[in-house]
Amino acid sequence: MAVEPTLRSWEALFAERTRGGAGEGLLQILAMAGAKDVISFAGGFPDPVTFPGPALAEILRELAERSDASPFQYSPTEGLPGPRDYVADRLERVDGRRPDEGELMLTSGAVEAMELVGKAFLDRGDRVLVEAPTYLGAIMAFQSFEAVVEGVPLDEDGLAVDELERALASGPAPKLLYTIPDFQNPAGVSLSAERREALVELARRHGILVLEDVAYRELSFADERPPSLWSLAPEIVVQAGTFSKTFFPGVRLGWAAGPAEVVSKLVWAKQNTDQCAGALGQRLLEEYGRRGHLDEGLVRARALYRSRRDAMMAALERHVDGASWTRSEGGFFTWLELPFGVDAVAAAGRALEAGVAVVPGPPFFAAGGGERYVRLSFSRADEAEIDEGIRRLGPLLS
Ligand SMILES: Cc1ncc(COP(=O)(O)O)c(C=O)c1O
């Protein structure tokens, strides 16, 4: 006998943690970034010209022909030993500190590291501090564990550590501070060396975990880099990193480096998330990196994004009046503050009608705000498109 379907609202069945609209913001960004016939300053996507070509095809063929089954098998949850060793070597080179045994795991991208930290640390109602503005994916990851996500302002030197001190001194003790110290998404600013010292001191004093997201750290336009928070305070910092911007995002590969006790809890959390990052991607990274291709590609990528940053700064000077913007020394983004009375969401809508995709500020704020800000990414459009796109935006942003 046929059973009549019962008409019901899925809303009534969805878990509490799915309520709240932050996810829609990300979906819109991803949709806009892929739109055709539009000059896109929207997503934080690397330019496909930076993706590996024939060298990767060669490695893939070699891996397929070898008797070693590891690229095609499940991997240990913390990652295969060879690729982990490669990432540890990189960290030693970039950050001047090599993670000890048990202090490093590979993840399916940096966003998974945030998810694992959320799963391992956050109970409903726990307070999490983030920058205001910050990466939308992080806000979503923490909110999905029903945490109370609170923004701390930033300025041209990164997170305002005096504001952080005030936030730590009031209300229930937060468990976690999430920060992007290098070429921040969306603001493009970096945390000064002095503030890095002050931040870790404060975190030590208050006994909170710092989750440091270094997504753009290796895409700097200068040779000098301030120390990572993880290298300054490895006993209280988990560093989440990604190969999405330096290798390619389709590989879905990143890392978490932190205190061994914390990393073992993240490995526990990963066992029932996806069990392990894809072994094939891990082995491709190891071989590609060990043969020097990743470093060669990075030199080209830095030059490419630097030239686009310069083109965007010049175009903004040329075409936009009354707004101000940040000048990033690395990464993908500049952050515009619009004149009073110009609404960023309405301006972004009009921009799309003019064939230019930008992201208005509100989705980057955990607890409201951002109506006068717009994020522009210079990673995907070439110099001529940047000038044309900003020329069209000029009258809409002033
Ligand atoms: C600050 C930041 N963290 C993490 C990510 C995502 O990294 P992954 O692709 O490794 O998940 C991004 C991507 O846009 C980002 O901007």
XYZ file of N, CA and C and ligand atoms in Angstrom, residues 44 108-112 114 135 178 180 185 213 215-216 241-245 249 252-254 333 375, ligand 1:
91
model
N 37.927 35.267 -3.013
C 39.364 35.212 -2.726
C 39.982 34.037 -3.467
N 41.992 18.873 5.554
C 41.395 19.085 4.233
C 41.126 20.583 4.058
N 42.169 21.358 3.994
C 42.049 22.820 3.883
C 42.052 23.481 5.250
N 42.298 24.807 5.239
C 42.344 25.547 6.514
C 40.973 25.620 7.153
N 39.952 25.666 6.311
C 38.620 25.808 6.883
C 38.263 24.565 7.698
N 38.824 23.416 7.301
C 38.573 22.227 8.125
C 39.278 22.342 9.479
N 39.550 24.965 11.172
C 38.646 25.771 12.024
C 37.498 24.918 12.541
N 37.242 36.716 8.167
C 36.899 35.715 7.144
C 35.549 35.069 7.471
N 40.364 34.013 17.282
C 40.739 33.673 15.904
C 41.269 34.935 15.238
N 43.804 36.634 11.781
C 44.530 36.459 10.511
C 45.605 37.548 10.494
N 42.072 38.892 5.532
C 40.840 38.798 4.746
C 39.706 39.239 5.653
N 45.372 32.113 11.577
C 45.124 31.686 10.200
C 46.161 32.366 9.305
N 46.599 31.974 5.962
C 46.237 31.647 4.571
C 47.079 32.402 3.531
N 47.416 33.675 3.819
C 48.105 34.494 2.795
C 49.561 34.791 3.168
N 46.927 26.570 8.346
C 47.478 27.022 7.069
C 46.815 26.283 5.922
N 47.072 26.774 4.722
C 46.421 26.183 3.548
C 47.365 26.156 2.355
N 47.197 25.180 1.489
C 47.894 25.174 0.208
C 46.990 25.652 -0.920
N 45.806 26.179 -0.565
C 44.859 26.634 -1.592
C 45.407 27.804 -2.397
N 46.132 28.703 -1.753
C 46.567 29.920 -2.439
C 47.958 29.756 -3.053
N 43.450 25.276 -4.943
C 42.392 24.969 -3.968
C 41.731 23.610 -4.178
N 42.395 20.717 -1.788
C 41.832 20.743 -0.437
C 42.847 20.241 0.598
N 43.886 20.992 0.790
C 44.935 20.562 1.716
C 45.440 21.735 2.557
N 45.536 21.497 3.833
C 46.075 22.510 4.731
C 46.719 21.823 5.928
N 43.645 41.274 -1.090
C 42.508 42.168 -0.836
C 42.863 43.621 -0.539
N 34.742 44.905 0.084
C 36.008 44.197 -0.148
C 36.230 44.027 -1.642
C 41.607 33.799 5.684
C 41.257 32.518 4.991
N 41.360 31.368 5.652
C 41.049 30.207 5.067
C 40.598 30.151 3.762
C 40.198 28.835 3.161
O 41.260 27.960 3.080
P 41.037 26.517 2.513
O 40.782 26.623 1.056
O 42.319 25.834 2.804
O 39.911 25.887 3.264
C 40.475 31.324 3.040
C 39.963 31.278 1.660
O 39.426 32.182 1.111
C 40.793 32.540 3.672
O 40.670 33.704 3.036
